[in-house]
GROMACS .gro file of C-alpha atoms in nm:
model
  331
    1MET     CA    1  -1.428  -2.845   5.100
    2ALA     CA    2  -1.124  -2.956   5.295
    3PRO     CA    3  -0.794  -2.977   5.108
    4PHE     CA    4  -0.709  -3.322   4.981
    5LEU     CA    5  -0.361  -3.301   5.134
    6PRO     CA    6  -0.293  -3.208   5.497
    7THR     CA    7  -0.085  -2.896   5.551
    8GLU     CA    8   0.152  -3.102   5.764
    9ILE     CA    9   0.288  -3.259   5.446
   10GLY     CA   10   0.529  -2.966   5.431
   11GLN     CA   11   0.705  -3.097   5.740
   12LEU     CA   12   0.820  -3.417   5.567
   13VAL     CA   13   1.132  -3.248   5.441
   14GLN     CA   14   1.318  -3.577   5.380
   15LEU     CA   15   1.051  -3.705   5.142
   16ARG     CA   16   1.194  -3.796   4.800
   17TYR     CA   17   0.900  -3.966   4.624
   18LEU     CA   18   0.537  -3.861   4.651
   19SER     CA   19   0.245  -4.028   4.468
   20LEU     CA   20  -0.112  -3.898   4.510
   21ARG     CA   21  -0.462  -3.961   4.379
   22THR     CA   22  -0.706  -3.673   4.405
   23ARG     CA   23  -1.020  -3.513   4.267
   24GLU     CA   24  -0.908  -3.161   4.350
   25LEU     CA   25  -0.829  -2.900   4.084
   26VAL     CA   26  -0.529  -2.740   4.252
   27ILE     CA   27  -0.223  -2.881   4.426
   28PRO     CA   28  -0.167  -2.688   4.752
   29GLU     CA   29   0.139  -2.468   4.786
   30SER     CA   30   0.247  -2.660   5.098
   31ILE     CA   31   0.414  -2.914   4.868
   32SER     CA   32   0.659  -2.643   4.762
   33THR     CA   33   0.839  -2.672   5.096
   34LEU     CA   34   0.952  -3.030   5.027
   35TRP     CA   35   1.307  -2.934   4.941
   36ASN     CA   36   1.431  -3.296   4.910
   37LEU     CA   37   1.148  -3.419   4.682
   38GLN     CA   38   1.273  -3.569   4.356
   39THR     CA   39   0.966  -3.732   4.200
   40LEU     CA   40   0.604  -3.615   4.212
   41VAL     CA   41   0.329  -3.836   4.065
   42ILE     CA   42  -0.037  -3.733   4.077
   43TYR     CA   43  -0.343  -3.909   3.937
   44GLU     CA   44  -0.662  -3.703   3.938
   45MET     CA   45  -1.010  -3.712   3.793
   46SER     CA   46  -1.043  -3.348   3.683
   47TYR     CA   47  -0.889  -3.201   3.372
   48PRO     CA   48  -0.647  -3.030   3.377
   49LEU     CA   49  -0.481  -2.996   3.717
   50ASP     CA   50  -0.320  -2.670   3.833
   51PHE     CA   51   0.017  -2.688   4.006
   52GLN     CA   52   0.098  -2.353   4.170
   53PHE     CA   53   0.454  -2.294   4.281
   54CYS     CA   54   0.495  -2.029   4.546
   55LYS     CA   55   0.761  -1.768   4.477
   56ASP     CA   56   0.983  -1.890   4.761
   57SER     CA   57   0.957  -2.256   4.664
   58ASN     CA   58   1.232  -2.481   4.799
   59MET     CA   59   1.179  -2.770   4.553
   60THR     CA   60   1.526  -2.733   4.408
   61ASN     CA   61   1.586  -3.111   4.388
   62LEU     CA   62   1.269  -3.195   4.194
   63MET     CA   63   1.360  -3.406   3.889
   64ASN     CA   64   1.038  -3.575   3.769
   65ILE     CA   65   0.683  -3.437   3.744
   66CYS     CA   66   0.415  -3.677   3.624
   67ILE     CA   67   0.051  -3.562   3.635
   68TRP     CA   68  -0.239  -3.754   3.483
   69PRO     CA   69  -0.427  -3.662   3.270
   70SER     CA   70  -0.253  -3.323   3.238
   71VAL     CA   71  -0.106  -3.039   3.437
   72ARG     CA   72  -0.076  -2.662   3.413
   73LEU     CA   73   0.229  -2.534   3.595
   74GLN     CA   74   0.163  -2.185   3.729
   75TYR     CA   75   0.399  -1.925   3.877
   76PRO     CA   76   0.702  -2.139   3.799
   77VAL     CA   77   1.031  -2.081   3.972
   78ALA     CA   78   1.372  -2.201   3.860
   79LEU     CA   79   1.373  -2.582   3.836
   80PRO     CA   80   1.727  -2.654   3.721
   81LYS     CA   81   1.722  -3.026   3.801
   82VAL     CA   82   1.390  -3.119   3.642
   83GLN     CA   83   1.448  -3.376   3.367
   84THR     CA   84   1.096  -3.516   3.310
   85ILE     CA   85   0.757  -3.347   3.276
   86SER     CA   86   0.467  -3.568   3.173
   87ASN     CA   87   0.134  -3.442   3.037
   88LEU     CA   88   0.213  -3.072   3.045
   89HIS     CA   89  -0.090  -2.876   2.927
   90LEU     CA   90  -0.002  -2.617   2.661
   91PRO     CA   91  -0.332  -2.465   2.548
   92PHE     CA   92  -0.183  -2.143   2.410
   93GLY     CA   93   0.168  -2.233   2.309
   94ARG     CA   94   0.462  -2.115   2.515
   95GLN     CA   95   0.450  -2.168   2.890
   96PRO     CA   96   0.699  -2.014   3.135
   97VAL     CA   97   0.794  -2.352   3.279
   98LEU     CA   98   0.983  -2.427   2.958
   99ASP     CA   99   1.206  -2.129   3.031
  100VAL     CA  100   1.298  -2.241   3.383
  101THR     CA  101   1.374  -2.608   3.310
  102PRO     CA  102   1.694  -2.583   3.102
  103ASN     CA  103   1.796  -2.944   3.170
  104LEU     CA  104   1.469  -3.104   3.061
  105LYS     CA  105   1.530  -3.439   2.886
  106ARG     CA  106   1.181  -3.589   2.858
  107LEU     CA  107   0.864  -3.394   2.779
  108ALA     CA  108   0.510  -3.517   2.716
  109CYS     CA  109   0.265  -3.239   2.637
  110VAL     CA  110  -0.099  -3.183   2.546
  111VAL     CA  111  -0.170  -2.905   2.296
  112LEU     CA  112  -0.499  -2.758   2.182
  113GLN     CA  113  -0.610  -2.748   1.819
  114GLN     CA  114  -0.780  -2.424   1.724
  115PRO     CA  115  -1.111  -2.414   1.529
  116TYR     CA  116  -0.933  -2.350   1.198
  117GLY     CA  117  -0.670  -2.616   1.243
  118SER     CA  118  -0.379  -2.417   1.382
  119VAL     CA  119  -0.188  -2.560   1.678
  120LEU     CA  120   0.003  -2.310   1.891
  121PHE     CA  121   0.303  -2.528   1.952
  122PRO     CA  122   0.590  -2.357   2.135
  123PRO     CA  123   0.949  -2.342   2.008
  124LEU     CA  124   1.158  -2.598   2.194
  125ASP     CA  125   1.501  -2.528   2.047
  126THR     CA  126   1.613  -2.372   2.377
  127LEU     CA  127   1.581  -2.713   2.548
  128VAL     CA  128   1.925  -2.824   2.440
  129HIS     CA  129   1.915  -3.147   2.647
  130LEU     CA  130   1.572  -3.271   2.534
  131GLU     CA  131   1.586  -3.632   2.408
  132LYS     CA  132   1.226  -3.759   2.421
  133LEU     CA  133   0.914  -3.571   2.312
  134LYS     CA  134   0.549  -3.680   2.309
  135ILE     CA  135   0.278  -3.459   2.162
  136ASN     CA  136  -0.095  -3.524   2.190
  137ILE     CA  137  -0.361  -3.304   2.032
  138GLU     CA  138  -0.664  -3.204   2.239
  139VAL     CA  139  -0.953  -3.123   2.006
  140ASP     CA  140  -1.227  -2.880   2.109
  141TYR     CA  141  -1.539  -3.067   2.003
  142SER     CA  142  -1.763  -2.773   2.095
  143HIS     CA  143  -1.692  -2.628   1.751
  144ARG     CA  144  -1.930  -2.733   1.480
  145PHE     CA  145  -1.670  -2.779   1.209
  146LEU     CA  146  -1.342  -2.951   1.285
  147PRO     CA  147  -1.043  -2.914   1.050
  148LYS     CA  148  -0.907  -3.220   0.873
  149GLN     CA  149  -0.545  -3.114   0.913
  150ALA     CA  150  -0.345  -2.956   1.193
  151ARG     CA  151  -0.102  -2.673   1.120
  152PHE     CA  152   0.170  -2.659   1.383
  153THR     CA  153   0.352  -2.338   1.465
  154CYS     CA  154   0.725  -2.364   1.538
  155LEU     CA  155   0.751  -2.728   1.427
  156ASN     CA  156   1.077  -2.625   1.262
  157ARG     CA  157   1.220  -2.523   1.600
  158LEU     CA  158   1.271  -2.861   1.761
  159PRO     CA  159   1.601  -2.930   1.939
  160HIS     CA  160   1.856  -3.135   1.745
  161THR     CA  161   1.918  -3.347   2.055
  162LEU     CA  162   1.585  -3.532   2.012
  163LYS     CA  163   1.619  -3.910   1.983
  164LYS     CA  164   1.256  -4.017   2.024
  165VAL     CA  165   0.941  -3.837   1.902
  166THR     CA  166   0.580  -3.956   1.938
  167PHE     CA  167   0.286  -3.777   1.775
  168SER     CA  168  -0.065  -3.883   1.871
  169ASN     CA  169  -0.394  -3.764   1.723
  170CYS     CA  170  -0.215  -3.479   1.545
  171TYR     CA  171  -0.341  -3.505   1.183
  172LEU     CA  172  -0.044  -3.346   1.012
  173PRO     CA  173   0.000  -3.342   0.634
  174TRP     CA  174   0.273  -3.583   0.529
  175LYS     CA  175   0.494  -3.306   0.393
  176ASP     CA  176   0.534  -3.163   0.744
  177LEU     CA  177   0.725  -3.474   0.848
  178SER     CA  178   1.025  -3.325   0.671
  179GLU     CA  179   1.077  -3.109   0.979
  180LEU     CA  180   1.124  -3.428   1.181
  181GLY     CA  181   1.338  -3.586   0.911
  182ARG     CA  182   1.592  -3.308   0.951
  183LEU     CA  183   1.657  -3.392   1.316
  184PRO     CA  184   2.012  -3.532   1.305
  185ASN     CA  185   1.985  -3.763   1.609
  186LEU     CA  186   1.628  -3.894   1.572
  187GLU     CA  187   1.621  -4.274   1.623
  188ILE     CA  188   1.257  -4.352   1.711
  189LEU     CA  189   0.947  -4.203   1.548
  190LYS     CA  190   0.591  -4.306   1.632
  191LEU     CA  191   0.295  -4.160   1.440
  192LEU     CA  192  -0.005  -4.283   1.635
  193ARG     CA  193  -0.384  -4.271   1.612
  194GLY     CA  194  -0.443  -4.130   1.265
  195HIS     CA  195  -0.144  -3.902   1.287
  196CYS     CA  196  -0.093  -3.800   0.924
  197GLN     CA  197  -0.347  -3.689   0.669
  198GLY     CA  198  -0.342  -3.754   0.297
  199PRO     CA  199  -0.313  -4.063   0.074
  200ARG     CA  200   0.053  -4.028  -0.028
  201TRP     CA  201   0.388  -3.987   0.144
  202ASP     CA  202   0.694  -3.881  -0.053
  203PRO     CA  203   0.998  -3.856   0.178
  204ASN     CA  204   1.281  -3.629   0.068
  205ASP     CA  205   1.645  -3.719   0.020
  206GLY     CA  206   1.873  -3.667   0.317
  207GLU     CA  207   1.605  -3.716   0.583
  208PHE     CA  208   1.582  -3.962   0.875
  209LYS     CA  209   1.951  -4.053   0.852
  210LYS     CA  210   1.968  -4.217   1.196
  211LEU     CA  211   1.610  -4.342   1.231
  212LYS     CA  212   1.603  -4.701   1.362
  213PHE     CA  213   1.237  -4.754   1.453
  214LEU     CA  214   0.930  -4.628   1.267
  215LYS     CA  215   0.567  -4.693   1.363
  216ILE     CA  216   0.277  -4.559   1.156
  217GLN     CA  217  -0.095  -4.567   1.232
  218SER     CA  218  -0.265  -4.397   0.939
  219PRO     CA  219  -0.598  -4.511   0.789
  220GLU     CA  220  -0.554  -4.270   0.495
  221LEU     CA  221  -0.208  -4.368   0.368
  222ALA     CA  222  -0.246  -4.546   0.034
  223GLU     CA  223   0.089  -4.489  -0.137
  224TRP     CA  224   0.437  -4.464   0.010
  225ASN     CA  225   0.709  -4.366  -0.237
  226MET     CA  226   1.059  -4.407  -0.099
  227SER     CA  227   1.407  -4.534  -0.172
  228SER     CA  228   1.655  -4.710   0.053
  229ASP     CA  229   1.847  -4.381   0.083
  230HIS     CA  230   1.560  -4.224   0.277
  231PHE     CA  231   1.591  -4.448   0.584
  232PRO     CA  232   1.949  -4.581   0.567
  233ALA     CA  233   1.963  -4.694   0.934
  234LEU     CA  234   1.610  -4.833   0.976
  235GLU     CA  235   1.592  -5.156   1.177
  236LYS     CA  236   1.222  -5.206   1.251
  237LEU     CA  237   0.904  -5.093   1.072
  238VAL     CA  238   0.554  -5.128   1.220
  239MET     CA  239   0.250  -5.048   1.004
  240ASP     CA  240  -0.059  -5.060   1.225
  241GLY     CA  241  -0.408  -5.026   1.079
  242CYS     CA  242  -0.293  -4.887   0.743
  243ARG     CA  243  -0.579  -5.057   0.562
  244ARG     CA  244  -0.553  -4.843   0.248
  245LEU     CA  245  -0.181  -4.894   0.190
  246LYS     CA  246  -0.155  -5.088  -0.135
  247GLU     CA  247   0.199  -5.218  -0.100
  248ILE     CA  248   0.511  -5.205   0.113
  249PRO     CA  249   0.803  -5.037  -0.068
  250MET     CA  250   1.029  -5.307  -0.211
  251CYS     CA  251   1.340  -5.101  -0.136
  252LEU     CA  252   1.295  -5.167   0.236
  253GLY     CA  253   1.469  -5.498   0.181
  254GLU     CA  254   1.773  -5.313   0.045
  255ILE     CA  255   1.836  -5.134   0.374
  256PRO     CA  256   2.130  -5.326   0.527
  257THR     CA  257   2.020  -5.270   0.888
  258MET     CA  258   1.657  -5.378   0.834
  259GLY     CA  259   1.563  -5.667   1.064
  260LEU     CA  260   1.185  -5.668   1.111
  261ILE     CA  261   0.874  -5.566   0.918
  262GLU     CA  262   0.555  -5.589   1.123
  263LEU     CA  263   0.211  -5.545   0.965
  264ARG     CA  264  -0.104  -5.518   1.174
  265TRP     CA  265  -0.436  -5.563   0.994
  266PRO     CA  266  -0.288  -5.490   0.648
  267ARG     CA  267  -0.451  -5.490   0.310
  268ARG     CA  268  -0.399  -5.819   0.128
  269SER     CA  269  -0.190  -5.659  -0.145
  270ALA     CA  270   0.037  -5.497   0.116
  271ALA     CA  271   0.090  -5.831   0.288
  272GLU     CA  272   0.176  -5.995  -0.045
  273SER     CA  273   0.429  -5.723  -0.129
  274ALA     CA  274   0.594  -5.774   0.211
  275ARG     CA  275   0.625  -6.146   0.141
  276GLN     CA  276   0.788  -6.065  -0.191
  277ILE     CA  277   1.044  -5.849  -0.011
  278ILE     CA  278   1.135  -6.141   0.215
  279GLU     CA  279   1.155  -6.388  -0.074
  280GLU     CA  280   1.371  -6.156  -0.280
  281GLN     CA  281   1.614  -6.095   0.004
  282GLN     CA  282   1.635  -6.466   0.081
  283CYS     CA  283   1.731  -6.536  -0.280
  284LEU     CA  284   2.010  -6.280  -0.238
  285GLY     CA  285   2.138  -6.459   0.071
  286ASN     CA  286   1.997  -6.213   0.323
  287ASP     CA  287   1.837  -6.446   0.575
  288TRP     CA  288   1.820  -6.217   0.879
  289LEU     CA  289   1.508  -6.021   0.775
  290LYS     CA  290   1.187  -6.119   0.956
  291LEU     CA  291   0.822  -6.052   0.866
  292VAL     CA  292   0.534  -6.059   1.115
  293ILE     CA  293   0.173  -6.023   1.002
  294PHE     CA  294  -0.126  -5.989   1.234
  295ASP     CA  295  -0.467  -6.030   1.074
  296ARG     CA  296  -0.823  -6.074   1.198
  297GLU     CA  297  -0.945  -6.428   1.155
  298LYS     CA  298  -1.138  -6.679   1.361
  299GLU     CA  299  -0.867  -6.943   1.359
  300PHE     CA  300  -0.492  -6.969   1.386
  301THR     CA  301  -0.272  -7.068   1.099
  302ARG     CA  302   0.015  -7.303   1.167
  303PRO     CA  303   0.366  -7.165   1.113
  304PHE     CA  304   0.552  -7.402   0.883
  305GLY     CA  305   0.326  -7.695   0.974
  306GLY     CA  306   0.383  -7.654   1.346
  307LYS     CA  307   0.146  -7.591   1.635
  308PRO     CA  308  -0.078  -7.284   1.662
  309PHE     CA  309   0.049  -6.984   1.856
  310PRO     CA  310  -0.090  -7.021   2.211
  311GLU     CA  311  -0.021  -6.663   2.316
  312PHE     CA  312  -0.280  -6.501   2.090
  313SER     CA  313  -0.657  -6.491   2.123
  314ALA     CA  314  -0.859  -6.704   1.884
  315ARG     CA  315  -1.001  -6.383   1.746
  316TYR     CA  316  -0.678  -6.320   1.560
  317ARG     CA  317  -0.430  -6.519   1.364
  318SER     CA  318  -0.061  -6.449   1.346
  319VAL     CA  319   0.151  -6.551   1.053
  320TYR     CA  320   0.524  -6.548   1.115
  321TYR     CA  321   0.761  -6.569   0.822
  322ARG     CA  322   1.104  -6.636   0.964
  323PHE     CA  323   1.405  -6.666   0.742
  324LEU     CA  324   1.678  -6.712   0.996
  325LEU     CA  325   1.742  -7.060   0.852
  326PRO     CA  326   1.680  -7.096   0.476
  327LYS     CA  327   1.580  -7.461   0.495
  328ALA     CA  328   1.313  -7.390   0.757
  329SER     CA  329   1.121  -7.140   0.544
  330THR     CA  330   0.829  -7.269   0.344
  331LEU     CA  331   0.548  -7.047   0.228
   0.00000   0.00000   0.00000
């Protein structure tokens, strides 16, 4: 089979941006001669894709590597300017590329969950410039019995420079979130696609001091015990698909920076508790807090006697409770 990329590509030494779509399993080494290349984007149909650097690679200006759905970087050379790697495949933990990209700022990786639940996650504390981290679990469905919880190795060795962390399909016990809560600069945390396992979350004091945005997708969460001291800087909360959550903690309204609570497909009792938070804060003179509820219904409801929302499908209804002006709020 002929290579998907002509060998002459190595002669385009002034090329800075290269985007490809391929069905091949390996990226040819001829790309390594593109000394001026800064961004490499590849979409492919196989999984995962191998990127082999030759030992005398000249790609010293490469800054962004984005491979979909995932990439295995082999024979890595020093990549001092690389700041972004998307969809890096880490099936067995540590990979040499993490040792040769000291200035990495954004990392999205795919890790493999072992048959007994362990996840060989590499220590990242040497990446002292890392600000954004995305982790997605790849489950081996060839095993007959799949664990209900994932046990990460080296989760306590994340760099303190992290500002945004996204976990997807990871199934961690809630207590393990304390490792994330200790990150001093964390501002955005997204727990997506059934991230955490267990019916109850009890945050600890002194955690998530700078967290501004929190999104949770957890069908198992039923009880969330917290105080306003746990998330003192929180500005926006999104609860998506938490159908078992009985109520929203009332102390959320006591957080001075809190501006928006968004509930997607909530339990009725959770929606009612959120309304109580808004009403209580309005009585105290706090009229900046906003509540948005999305729920499955066949028809719209009218906000404060106005017209239906035209931007949403008739399959859903959206109820907005805005308290920016006290006289405009009627439940």
